[in-house]
PDB file of C-alpha atoms in Angstrom:
ATOM      1  CA  MET A   1      16.044 -26.336 -53.678  1.00 72.00           C
ATOM      2  CA  THR A   2      18.044 -29.184 -52.126  1.00 88.00           C
ATOM      3  CA  TYR A   3      20.970 -28.113 -50.003  1.00 94.00           C
ATOM      4  CA  GLN A   4      24.351 -28.862 -51.589  1.00 97.00           C
ATOM      5  CA  PRO A   5      27.335 -28.919 -49.186  1.00 98.00           C
ATOM      6  CA  PHE A   6      30.028 -28.280 -51.811  1.00 98.00           C
ATOM      7  CA  GLU A   7      30.714 -26.819 -55.240  1.00 98.00           C
ATOM      8  CA  ILE A   8      33.171 -28.050 -57.867  1.00 98.00           C
ATOM      9  CA  ILE A   9      34.414 -25.934 -60.754  1.00 98.00           C
ATOM     10  CA  GLY A  10      36.542 -27.043 -63.702  1.00 98.00           C
ATOM     11  CA  GLU A  11      36.149 -30.744 -62.973  1.00 96.00           C
ATOM     12  CA  THR A  12      37.516 -31.705 -66.413  1.00 96.00           C
ATOM     13  CA  ARG A  13      40.477 -29.307 -66.379  1.00 97.00           C
ATOM     14  CA  PRO A  14      43.680 -31.245 -67.065  1.00 96.00           C
ATOM     15  CA  ALA A  15      46.243 -29.908 -64.551  1.00 97.00           C
ATOM     16  CA  ARG A  16      47.755 -32.063 -61.846  1.00 97.00           C
ATOM     17  CA  TRP A  17      46.781 -29.432 -59.296  1.00 98.00           C
ATOM     18  CA  VAL A  18      43.561 -29.915 -57.335  1.00 98.00           C
ATOM     19  CA  LEU A  19      42.598 -26.821 -55.372  1.00 98.00           C
ATOM     20  CA  THR A  20      40.451 -26.935 -52.272  1.00 98.00           C
ATOM     21  CA  CYS A  21      38.895 -24.189 -50.181  1.00 98.00           C
ATOM     22  CA  ASP A  22      37.797 -25.827 -46.934  1.00 98.00           C
ATOM     23  CA  HIS A  23      36.400 -22.625 -45.443  1.00 98.00           C
ATOM     24  CA  ALA A  24      34.929 -21.027 -48.553  1.00 98.00           C
ATOM     25  CA  ALA A  25      31.505 -20.012 -47.246  1.00 98.00           C
ATOM     26  CA  ASN A  26      29.633 -18.683 -44.226  1.00 97.00           C
ATOM     27  CA  THR A  27      26.479 -20.575 -45.245  1.00 96.00           C
ATOM     28  CA  ILE A  28      24.306 -22.030 -42.496  1.00 96.00           C
ATOM     29  CA  PRO A  29      22.235 -24.962 -43.817  1.00 96.00           C
ATOM     30  CA  PRO A  30      18.502 -24.787 -43.072  1.00 95.00           C
ATOM     31  CA  PHE A  31      18.616 -27.789 -40.727  1.00 94.00           C
ATOM     32  CA  VAL A  32      20.991 -25.942 -38.358  1.00 95.00           C
ATOM     33  CA  GLY A  33      19.070 -23.439 -36.237  1.00 92.00           C
ATOM     34  CA  GLY A  34      16.651 -22.799 -39.090  1.00 92.00           C
ATOM     35  CA  GLY A  35      19.578 -21.378 -41.094  1.00 94.00           C
ATOM     36  CA  SER A  36      21.125 -19.337 -38.263  1.00 94.00           C
ATOM     37  CA  LEU A  37      23.752 -19.953 -35.597  1.00 94.00           C
ATOM     38  CA  GLY A  38      22.345 -17.054 -33.587  1.00 93.00           C
ATOM     39  CA  LEU A  39      25.365 -14.852 -34.258  1.00 92.00           C
ATOM     40  CA  PRO A  40      25.169 -11.206 -35.376  1.00 91.00           C
ATOM     41  CA  PRO A  41      26.078 -10.358 -38.998  1.00 93.00           C
ATOM     42  CA  GLU A  42      29.399  -8.842 -37.952  1.00 91.00           C
ATOM     43  CA  ASP A  43      30.511 -12.220 -36.584  1.00 90.00           C
ATOM     44  CA  MET A  44      29.208 -14.135 -39.595  1.00 93.00           C
ATOM     45  CA  ASN A  45      31.236 -11.840 -41.858  1.00 93.00           C
ATOM     46  CA  ARG A  46      34.568 -12.294 -40.105  1.00 91.00           C
ATOM     47  CA  HIS A  47      37.166 -15.031 -39.978  1.00 91.00           C
ATOM     48  CA  ILE A  48      35.439 -17.114 -37.325  1.00 89.00           C
ATOM     49  CA  ALA A  49      32.716 -18.077 -39.819  1.00 95.00           C
ATOM     50  CA  TYR A  50      34.788 -18.567 -42.981  1.00 97.00           C
ATOM     51  CA  ASP A  51      38.103 -17.711 -44.666  1.00 97.00           C
ATOM     52  CA  VAL A  52      37.524 -14.188 -45.952  1.00 97.00           C
ATOM     53  CA  GLY A  53      38.610 -13.798 -49.587  1.00 98.00           C
ATOM     54  CA  ALA A  54      39.803 -17.377 -49.955  1.00 98.00           C
ATOM     55  CA  ALA A  55      37.013 -18.562 -52.268  1.00 98.00           C
ATOM     56  CA  GLY A  56      37.577 -15.782 -54.795  1.00 98.00           C
ATOM     57  CA  LEU A  57      41.315 -16.343 -54.773  1.00 98.00           C
ATOM     58  CA  THR A  58      40.822 -20.090 -55.233  1.00 98.00           C
ATOM     59  CA  ARG A  59      38.439 -19.586 -58.128  1.00 98.00           C
ATOM     60  CA  HIS A  60      40.840 -17.317 -60.052  1.00 98.00           C
ATOM     61  CA  LEU A  61      43.908 -19.371 -59.206  1.00 98.00           C
ATOM     62  CA  ALA A  62      42.243 -22.585 -60.394  1.00 98.00           C
ATOM     63  CA  GLU A  63      41.384 -20.937 -63.696  1.00 98.00           C
ATOM     64  CA  LEU A  64      44.959 -19.751 -64.224  1.00 98.00           C
ATOM     65  CA  LEU A  65      46.382 -23.161 -63.309  1.00 98.00           C
ATOM     66  CA  ASP A  66      43.789 -24.887 -65.523  1.00 98.00           C
ATOM     67  CA  ALA A  67      42.854 -26.982 -62.519  1.00 98.00           C
ATOM     68  CA  PRO A  68      39.674 -28.131 -60.788  1.00 98.00           C
ATOM     69  CA  ALA A  69      38.649 -26.635 -57.465  1.00 98.00           C
ATOM     70  CA  LEU A  70      36.416 -27.753 -54.617  1.00 98.00           C
ATOM     71  CA  PHE A  71      34.633 -25.327 -52.279  1.00 98.00           C
ATOM     72  CA  SER A  72      32.747 -26.017 -49.073  1.00 98.00           C
ATOM     73  CA  ASN A  73      29.246 -24.561 -48.785  1.00 98.00           C
ATOM     74  CA  PHE A  74      28.913 -24.476 -45.007  1.00 98.00           C
ATOM     75  CA  SER A  75      30.466 -22.324 -42.331  1.00 97.00           C
ATOM     76  CA  ARG A  76      33.355 -23.715 -40.358  1.00 95.00           C
ATOM     77  CA  LEU A  77      31.137 -22.987 -37.321  1.00 95.00           C
ATOM     78  CA  VAL A  78      28.588 -25.536 -38.543  1.00 97.00           C
ATOM     79  CA  ILE A  79      31.335 -28.143 -38.687  1.00 97.00           C
ATOM     80  CA  ASP A  80      34.982 -27.714 -39.627  1.00 96.00           C
ATOM     81  CA  PRO A  81      35.978 -29.783 -42.671  1.00 97.00           C
ATOM     82  CA  ASN A  82      39.655 -29.128 -41.932  1.00 95.00           C
ATOM     83  CA  ARG A  83      39.556 -31.275 -38.815  1.00 94.00           C
ATOM     84  CA  GLY A  84      39.453 -35.006 -38.218  1.00 94.00           C
ATOM     85  CA  GLU A  85      36.162 -36.528 -37.129  1.00 94.00           C
ATOM     86  CA  ASP A  86      37.577 -37.120 -33.641  1.00 91.00           C
ATOM     87  CA  ASP A  87      39.038 -33.614 -33.240  1.00 92.00           C
ATOM     88  CA  PRO A  88      37.547 -31.726 -30.253  1.00 89.00           C
ATOM     89  CA  THR A  89      37.475 -28.492 -32.321  1.00 88.00           C
ATOM     90  CA  LEU A  90      35.326 -30.068 -35.032  1.00 92.00           C
ATOM     91  CA  LEU A  91      32.298 -28.219 -33.649  1.00 92.00           C
ATOM     92  CA  MET A  92      33.253 -24.967 -31.966  1.00 88.00           C
ATOM     93  CA  ARG A  93      31.192 -23.510 -29.112  1.00 87.00           C
ATOM     94  CA  LEU A  94      33.473 -20.499 -28.559  1.00 81.00           C
ATOM     95  CA  TYR A  95      35.757 -18.883 -31.154  1.00 79.00           C
ATOM     96  CA  ASP A  96      37.912 -15.754 -30.825  1.00 75.00           C
ATOM     97  CA  GLY A  97      35.731 -14.285 -28.110  1.00 73.00           C
ATOM     98  CA  SER A  98      32.326 -15.157 -29.617  1.00 78.00           C
ATOM     99  CA  ILE A  99      29.991 -17.756 -28.134  1.00 85.00           C
ATOM    100  CA  ILE A 100      28.196 -19.736 -30.861  1.00 89.00           C
ATOM    101  CA  PRO A 101      24.570 -19.922 -29.609  1.00 89.00           C
ATOM    102  CA  ALA A 102      23.400 -22.760 -31.884  1.00 86.00           C
ATOM    103  CA  ASN A 103      26.411 -24.852 -30.839  1.00 92.00           C
ATOM    104  CA  ARG A 104      26.255 -24.338 -27.071  1.00 88.00           C
ATOM    105  CA  HIS A 105      23.973 -27.307 -26.494  1.00 88.00           C
ATOM    106  CA  ALA A 106      24.665 -29.305 -29.662  1.00 92.00           C
ATOM    107  CA  ASP A 107      24.739 -33.009 -28.829  1.00 93.00           C
ATOM    108  CA  ALA A 108      26.048 -36.172 -30.495  1.00 93.00           C
ATOM    109  CA  GLN A 109      22.947 -36.410 -32.679  1.00 95.00           C
ATOM    110  CA  ASP A 110      23.448 -32.843 -33.938  1.00 94.00           C
ATOM    111  CA  LEU A 111      27.081 -33.580 -34.679  1.00 96.00           C
ATOM    112  CA  GLU A 112      26.217 -36.731 -36.599  1.00 96.00           C
ATOM    113  CA  GLN A 113      23.642 -34.851 -38.664  1.00 96.00           C
ATOM    114  CA  ARG A 114      26.224 -32.258 -39.649  1.00 97.00           C
ATOM    115  CA  LEU A 115      28.794 -34.939 -40.434  1.00 98.00           C
ATOM    116  CA  GLU A 116      26.395 -36.747 -42.728  1.00 97.00           C
ATOM    117  CA  ALA A 117      24.936 -33.695 -44.443  1.00 97.00           C
ATOM    118  CA  CYS A 118      28.053 -31.519 -44.789  1.00 98.00           C
ATOM    119  CA  TYR A 119      31.405 -32.941 -43.747  1.00 98.00           C
ATOM    120  CA  ARG A 120      31.367 -36.435 -45.239  1.00 98.00           C
ATOM    121  CA  PRO A 121      29.974 -35.412 -48.661  1.00 98.00           C
ATOM    122  CA  TYR A 122      32.656 -32.718 -48.895  1.00 98.00           C
ATOM    123  CA  HIS A 123      35.446 -35.181 -48.177  1.00 98.00           C
ATOM    124  CA  LYS A 124      33.978 -37.794 -50.493  1.00 98.00           C
ATOM    125  CA  ALA A 125      33.976 -35.190 -53.283  1.00 98.00           C
ATOM    126  CA  GLN A 126      37.578 -34.244 -52.484  1.00 98.00           C
ATOM    127  CA  ALA A 127      38.728 -37.856 -52.597  1.00 98.00           C
ATOM    128  CA  LYS A 128      36.995 -38.390 -55.935  1.00 98.00           C
ATOM    129  CA  LEU A 129      38.483 -35.230 -57.454  1.00 98.00           C
ATOM    130  CA  LEU A 130      41.999 -36.159 -56.381  1.00 98.00           C
ATOM    131  CA  ALA A 131      41.573 -39.707 -57.699  1.00 97.00           C
ATOM    132  CA  ARG A 132      40.936 -38.506 -61.241  1.00 95.00           C
ATOM    133  CA  ARG A 133      44.709 -38.662 -61.843  1.00 96.00           C
ATOM    134  CA  ASP A 134      47.374 -40.868 -60.267  1.00 96.00           C
ATOM    135  CA  ASP A 135      49.708 -37.880 -59.927  1.00 97.00           C
ATOM    136  CA  SER A 136      47.344 -35.293 -58.428  1.00 98.00           C
ATOM    137  CA  ILE A 137      48.763 -32.549 -56.213  1.00 98.00           C
ATOM    138  CA  LEU A 138      46.667 -31.055 -53.427  1.00 98.00           C
ATOM    139  CA  LEU A 139      46.772 -27.272 -53.072  1.00 98.00           C
ATOM    140  CA  SER A 140      44.692 -26.090 -50.115  1.00 98.00           C
ATOM    141  CA  ILE A 141      43.839 -22.369 -49.974  1.00 98.00           C
ATOM    142  CA  HIS A 142      43.043 -20.563 -46.720  1.00 97.00           C
ATOM    143  CA  SER A 143      43.136 -17.078 -45.246  1.00 97.00           C
ATOM    144  CA  TYR A 144      43.689 -15.768 -41.731  1.00 95.00           C
ATOM    145  CA  THR A 145      42.864 -12.682 -39.740  1.00 93.00           C
ATOM    146  CA  PRO A 146      45.608 -10.076 -39.233  1.00 90.00           C
ATOM    147  CA  GLN A 147      44.964 -10.146 -35.484  1.00 80.00           C
ATOM    148  CA  LEU A 148      43.094 -12.294 -32.999  1.00 73.00           C
ATOM    149  CA  LYS A 149      41.408 -10.473 -30.121  1.00 73.00           C
ATOM    150  CA  GLY A 150      43.958  -9.496 -27.505  1.00 74.00           C
ATOM    151  CA  ARG A 151      46.846 -10.952 -29.508  1.00 79.00           C
ATOM    152  CA  PRO A 152      49.748  -9.346 -31.433  1.00 81.00           C
ATOM    153  CA  LEU A 153      49.470  -8.336 -35.075  1.00 88.00           C
ATOM    154  CA  ARG A 154      50.537 -11.030 -37.496  1.00 92.00           C
ATOM    155  CA  PRO A 155      53.266  -9.679 -39.792  1.00 94.00           C
ATOM    156  CA  TRP A 156      53.245 -12.321 -42.515  1.00 96.00           C
ATOM    157  CA  HIS A 157      51.630 -11.600 -45.864  1.00 97.00           C
ATOM    158  CA  ILE A 158      51.539 -15.272 -46.752  1.00 98.00           C
ATOM    159  CA  GLY A 159      52.184 -18.469 -44.855  1.00 97.00           C
ATOM    160  CA  ILE A 160      53.004 -21.909 -46.244  1.00 97.00           C
ATOM    161  CA  LEU A 161      51.970 -24.730 -43.941  1.00 95.00           C
ATOM    162  CA  HIS A 162      53.282 -28.268 -44.010  1.00 93.00           C
ATOM    163  CA  GLY A 163      53.918 -31.371 -41.968  1.00 88.00           C
ATOM    164  CA  ALA A 164      56.729 -33.859 -42.513  1.00 87.00           C
ATOM    165  CA  ASP A 165      56.172 -33.914 -46.284  1.00 92.00           C
ATOM    166  CA  ASP A 166      57.832 -30.739 -47.544  1.00 94.00           C
ATOM    167  CA  ARG A 167      58.757 -31.890 -51.048  1.00 96.00           C
ATOM    168  CA  LEU A 168      56.705 -29.090 -52.538  1.00 97.00           C
ATOM    169  CA  THR A 169      56.441 -26.650 -49.663  1.00 97.00           C
ATOM    170  CA  ARG A 170      60.185 -26.265 -49.034  1.00 97.00           C
ATOM    171  CA  PRO A 171      60.988 -25.054 -52.574  1.00 98.00           C
ATOM    172  CA  LEU A 172      57.780 -22.978 -52.581  1.00 98.00           C
ATOM    173  CA  ILE A 173      58.806 -21.172 -49.389  1.00 98.00           C
ATOM    174  CA  ASP A 174      62.310 -20.605 -50.760  1.00 98.00           C
ATOM    175  CA  ARG A 175      60.914 -19.200 -54.001  1.00 98.00           C
ATOM    176  CA  LEU A 176      58.425 -16.886 -52.281  1.00 98.00           C
ATOM    177  CA  ARG A 177      61.184 -15.527 -50.058  1.00 98.00           C
ATOM    178  CA  LEU A 178      62.889 -14.222 -53.193  1.00 98.00           C
ATOM    179  CA  GLU A 179      59.995 -11.767 -53.538  1.00 97.00           C
ATOM    180  CA  PRO A 180      61.367  -8.577 -51.920  1.00 96.00           C
ATOM    181  CA  ASP A 181      58.020  -7.207 -50.754  1.00 97.00           C
ATOM    182  CA  LEU A 182      56.717 -10.346 -49.036  1.00 98.00           C
ATOM    183  CA  CYS A 183      56.989 -11.487 -45.446  1.00 97.00           C
ATOM    184  CA  VAL A 184      56.669 -15.251 -45.809  1.00 98.00           C
ATOM    185  CA  GLY A 185      55.877 -17.486 -42.863  1.00 96.00           C
ATOM    186  CA  GLU A 186      56.692 -21.170 -42.574  1.00 96.00           C
ATOM    187  CA  ASN A 187      54.035 -22.883 -40.479  1.00 95.00           C
ATOM    188  CA  GLU A 188      52.842 -19.402 -39.527  1.00 92.00           C
ATOM    189  CA  PRO A 189      50.544 -18.067 -38.187  1.00 88.00           C
ATOM    190  CA  TYR A 190      50.068 -21.606 -36.829  1.00 83.00           C
ATOM    191  CA  GLY A 191      51.390 -25.114 -37.225  1.00 79.00           C
ATOM    192  CA  GLY A 192      50.883 -26.883 -40.507  1.00 71.00           C
ATOM    193  CA  HIS A 193      49.716 -30.355 -39.556  1.00 76.00           C
ATOM    194  CA  LEU A 194      46.966 -31.990 -37.546  1.00 79.00           C
ATOM    195  CA  ASP A 195      46.272 -35.706 -37.671  1.00 84.00           C
ATOM    196  CA  GLY A 196      43.111 -36.256 -39.690  1.00 86.00           C
ATOM    197  CA  ASP A 197      42.929 -32.774 -41.198  1.00 92.00           C
ATOM    198  CA  SER A 198      42.230 -32.333 -44.918  1.00 94.00           C
ATOM    199  CA  VAL A 199      45.839 -32.347 -46.086  1.00 95.00           C
ATOM    200  CA  ASP A 200      46.726 -35.248 -43.812  1.00 94.00           C
ATOM    201  CA  ARG A 201      43.755 -37.288 -44.976  1.00 95.00           C
ATOM    202  CA  HIS A 202      43.905 -36.582 -48.700  1.00 97.00           C
ATOM    203  CA  ALA A 203      47.618 -36.004 -49.332  1.00 96.00           C
ATOM    204  CA  ILE A 204      50.004 -37.047 -46.559  1.00 95.00           C
ATOM    205  CA  VAL A 205      48.460 -40.453 -45.833  1.00 95.00           C
ATOM    206  CA  PRO A 206      48.168 -41.443 -49.540  1.00 96.00           C
ATOM    207  CA  GLY A 207      51.567 -39.877 -50.326  1.00 96.00           C
ATOM    208  CA  ARG A 208      50.491 -37.049 -52.637  1.00 97.00           C
ATOM    209  CA  PRO A 209      52.581 -33.863 -52.964  1.00 97.00           C
ATOM    210  CA  ASN A 210      50.795 -30.988 -51.268  1.00 97.00           C
ATOM    211  CA  ALA A 211      50.910 -27.419 -50.032  1.00 96.00           C
ATOM    212  CA  LEU A 212      48.650 -25.318 -47.866  1.00 97.00           C
ATOM    213  CA  ILE A 213      48.677 -21.590 -48.577  1.00 97.00           C
ATOM    214  CA  GLU A 214      47.474 -19.083 -45.985  1.00 97.00           C
ATOM    215  CA  LEU A 215      47.010 -15.467 -47.086  1.00 97.00           C
ATOM    216  CA  ARG A 216      46.348 -12.657 -44.632  1.00 97.00           C
ATOM    217  CA  ASN A 217      42.733 -11.803 -45.316  1.00 96.00           C
ATOM    218  CA  ASP A 218      43.103  -8.021 -45.392  1.00 96.00           C
ATOM    219  CA  LEU A 219      45.154  -8.532 -48.576  1.00 98.00           C
ATOM    220  CA  ILE A 220      42.354 -10.330 -50.443  1.00 98.00           C
ATOM    221  CA  THR A 221      39.118  -8.742 -49.264  1.00 96.00           C
ATOM    222  CA  ASP A 222      38.113  -7.342 -52.665  1.00 96.00           C
ATOM    223  CA  PRO A 223      37.829  -9.109 -56.047  1.00 97.00           C
ATOM    224  CA  ALA A 224      40.613  -7.076 -57.682  1.00 98.00           C
ATOM    225  CA  ALA A 225      43.066  -8.105 -54.961  1.00 98.00           C
ATOM    226  CA  GLN A 226      42.036 -11.745 -55.326  1.00 98.00           C
ATOM    227  CA  VAL A 227      42.725 -11.607 -59.060  1.00 98.00           C
ATOM    228  CA  ALA A 228      46.066  -9.889 -58.484  1.00 98.00           C
ATOM    229  CA  TRP A 229      47.217 -12.502 -55.992  1.00 98.00           C
ATOM    230  CA  ALA A 230      46.076 -15.332 -58.246  1.00 98.00           C
ATOM    231  CA  LYS A 231      48.071 -13.831 -61.130  1.00 98.00           C
ATOM    232  CA  ARG A 232      51.085 -13.537 -58.856  1.00 98.00           C
ATOM    233  CA  LEU A 233      50.911 -17.031 -57.391  1.00 98.00           C
ATOM    234  CA  ALA A 234      49.993 -19.114 -60.458  1.00 98.00           C
ATOM    235  CA  PRO A 235      53.289 -18.774 -62.342  1.00 98.00           C
ATOM    236  CA  ILE A 236      55.285 -19.249 -59.136  1.00 98.00           C
ATOM    237  CA  LEU A 237      53.409 -22.466 -58.356  1.00 98.00           C
ATOM    238  CA  ASP A 238      53.939 -23.864 -61.856  1.00 97.00           C
ATOM    239  CA  GLU A 239      57.613 -22.795 -61.784  1.00 97.00           C
ATOM    240  CA  VAL A 240      58.222 -24.494 -58.440  1.00 98.00           C
ATOM    241  CA  LEU A 241      56.419 -27.668 -59.452  1.00 97.00           C
ATOM    242  CA  ALA A 242      58.459 -27.932 -62.651  1.00 96.00           C
ATOM    243  CA  ALA A 243      61.694 -27.453 -60.701  1.00 97.00           C
ATOM    244  CA  THR A 244      60.902 -30.173 -58.165  1.00 96.00           C
ATOM    245  CA  ASN A 245      60.451 -32.956 -60.744  1.00 92.00           C
ATOM    246  CA  LEU A 246      57.721 -34.383 -58.560  1.00 93.00           C
TER     247      LEU A 246
END
């Protein structure tokens, strides 16, 4: 079976929203280390390899919003689709205390192979999906670990990341902060913009409204929790969008 670097669901759904899950999978394509990065299963099943729980949340949220969704089908350790092609962290050799054996000696030829087979097809698919309507809105779904090794616990349940364009994110943050049980971060647990990243490339540069949602991954590890969060977020997202008149 031919390797496919992405999956699209609901391509004909009518909503303005287009959901993306840049770090949906921990898949290692067969042309990279024979399908292995040389890491133990415990590393491949944690946040360094993919965004735990994010794919399930994206799938349910897209259904509730009646929107299409795009998922990567390669680990962020193979190549990170949420980075520009010239970003030095595009291909990680060390991440949160783990050395990536198959990446230690990866050269320019290896990088180009991964760009051509994984990264560029994913971004081409994203551009095409967003172009299906003139008024598309990019909603990028991610998750993050509650704690990096040797670092403090992260208190936020959900973070909304943005750059200079906060037409959608500002009212979304304000609305989420009305929820009494949520600790909501703005550009937490990290900054919301890198030149050339997915949101920059597909939304900020072409001027599309956008938001990037980060959920703490211990809140969405099981399918029931993913459904519950999707049911919670979908009406809030539609409410906020309607109020912005974007």
